[in-house]
Amino acid sequence: MTTSNTQTLFQSFDRAMMESLKVYRNGGIGLEGNFVVVNHESVDAYEVKVEQGIIKECTCPHSHWRKAVCKHMIKVGLIHNMDIEQLKRP
Ligand SMILES: [Zn+2]
């Protein structure tokens, strides 16, 4: 059975809420709009790309390969009150 994009989105949202992900601004020149999200074990870090205030994508496999809205994007969106491009506004 395949997973619907609704289920995938919910799982990402659930993980964004349950896991203590840390969000930092990327201090790199030209990358200041982006964020780096570090997992609760401080093992993995992924970059969430932002253009003109809209969250575009993340470097994690979930976003990069599956084109899904991942927990990192959701976490940045929640903390910094930003829109995620793939989610349509009502
Ligand atoms: Zn991600």
Coordinates of C-alpha atoms and ligand atoms in Angstrom, one line a residue:
M1 CA 0.0 0.0 0.0
T2 CA 1.4 3.4 -0.9
T3 CA 1.4 6.3 1.4
S4 CA -0.8 9.3 0.3
N5 CA 0.7 12.7 0.3
T6 CA -1.8 13.6 3.1
Q7 CA -0.3 10.9 5.3
T8 CA 3.2 11.9 4.4
L9 CA 2.4 15.5 5.3
F10 CA 0.9 14.5 8.6
Q11 CA 3.9 12.3 9.5
S12 CA 6.2 15.3 8.8
F13 CA 4.1 17.5 10.9
D14 CA 4.0 15.0 13.7
R15 CA 7.8 14.6 13.6
A16 CA 8.3 18.4 13.5
M17 CA 6.2 18.7 16.7
M18 CA 7.5 15.6 18.6
E19 CA 11.2 15.8 17.8
S20 CA 13.3 18.5 19.4
L21 CA 14.8 19.9 16.2
K22 CA 17.0 22.9 16.5
V23 CA 16.8 25.7 13.9
Y24 CA 19.6 28.0 13.2
R25 CA 20.1 30.7 10.5
N26 CA 22.7 29.9 7.9
G27 CA 25.5 32.4 8.4
G28 CA 27.0 31.8 5.0
I29 CA 27.4 34.9 2.7
G30 CA 24.5 34.8 0.3
L31 CA 22.8 32.1 2.3
E32 CA 21.6 34.2 5.2
G33 CA 17.9 33.6 4.3
N34 CA 18.3 29.9 4.6
F35 CA 18.1 27.8 7.8
V36 CA 20.0 24.9 9.1
V37 CA 18.0 22.3 11.1
V38 CA 19.8 19.9 13.4
N39 CA 18.1 16.8 14.8
H40 CA 17.7 16.0 18.4
E41 CA 20.8 13.9 18.6
S42 CA 22.9 16.7 16.9
V43 CA 24.0 14.1 14.3
D44 CA 22.3 15.2 11.1
A45 CA 21.9 18.7 9.8
Y46 CA 20.0 19.8 6.8
E47 CA 19.6 23.1 5.1
V48 CA 16.1 24.6 4.4
K49 CA 16.2 26.9 1.4
V50 CA 14.2 30.2 1.5
E51 CA 13.6 32.6 -1.3
Q52 CA 11.8 35.9 -0.8
G53 CA 10.4 34.7 2.5
I54 CA 9.0 31.4 1.1
I55 CA 10.3 28.0 2.1
K56 CA 11.3 26.2 -1.1
E57 CA 13.1 23.0 -0.3
C58 CA 15.3 21.1 2.1
T59 CA 18.5 19.1 1.5
C60 CA 17.2 16.0 3.4
P61 CA 16.3 12.9 1.3
H62 CA 12.6 13.2 2.1
S63 CA 12.5 16.6 0.4
H64 CA 15.3 16.2 -2.1
W65 CA 14.4 12.8 -3.6
R66 CA 10.7 12.4 -2.7
K67 CA 9.8 16.1 -3.2
A68 CA 7.8 15.9 0.0
V69 CA 7.2 18.6 2.6
C70 CA 9.6 17.4 5.4
K71 CA 9.7 18.0 9.1
H72 CA 12.6 20.5 8.7
M73 CA 10.5 22.7 6.4
I74 CA 7.5 22.5 8.7
K75 CA 9.7 23.3 11.8
V76 CA 11.1 26.4 10.1
G77 CA 7.7 27.5 8.9
L78 CA 6.2 27.2 12.4
I79 CA 9.1 28.9 14.2
H80 CA 9.5 31.8 11.8
N81 CA 5.9 32.1 10.5
M82 CA 6.7 31.4 6.9
D83 CA 4.8 29.9 4.0
I84 CA 5.9 26.6 2.4
E85 CA 5.7 26.8 -1.4
Q86 CA 4.2 23.4 -1.9
L87 CA 1.3 24.1 0.4
K88 CA -1.4 26.1 -1.3
R89 CA -2.8 29.0 0.7
P90 CA -6.6 28.9 1.2
Ligands
ZN1 ZN 14.1 18.2 5.4

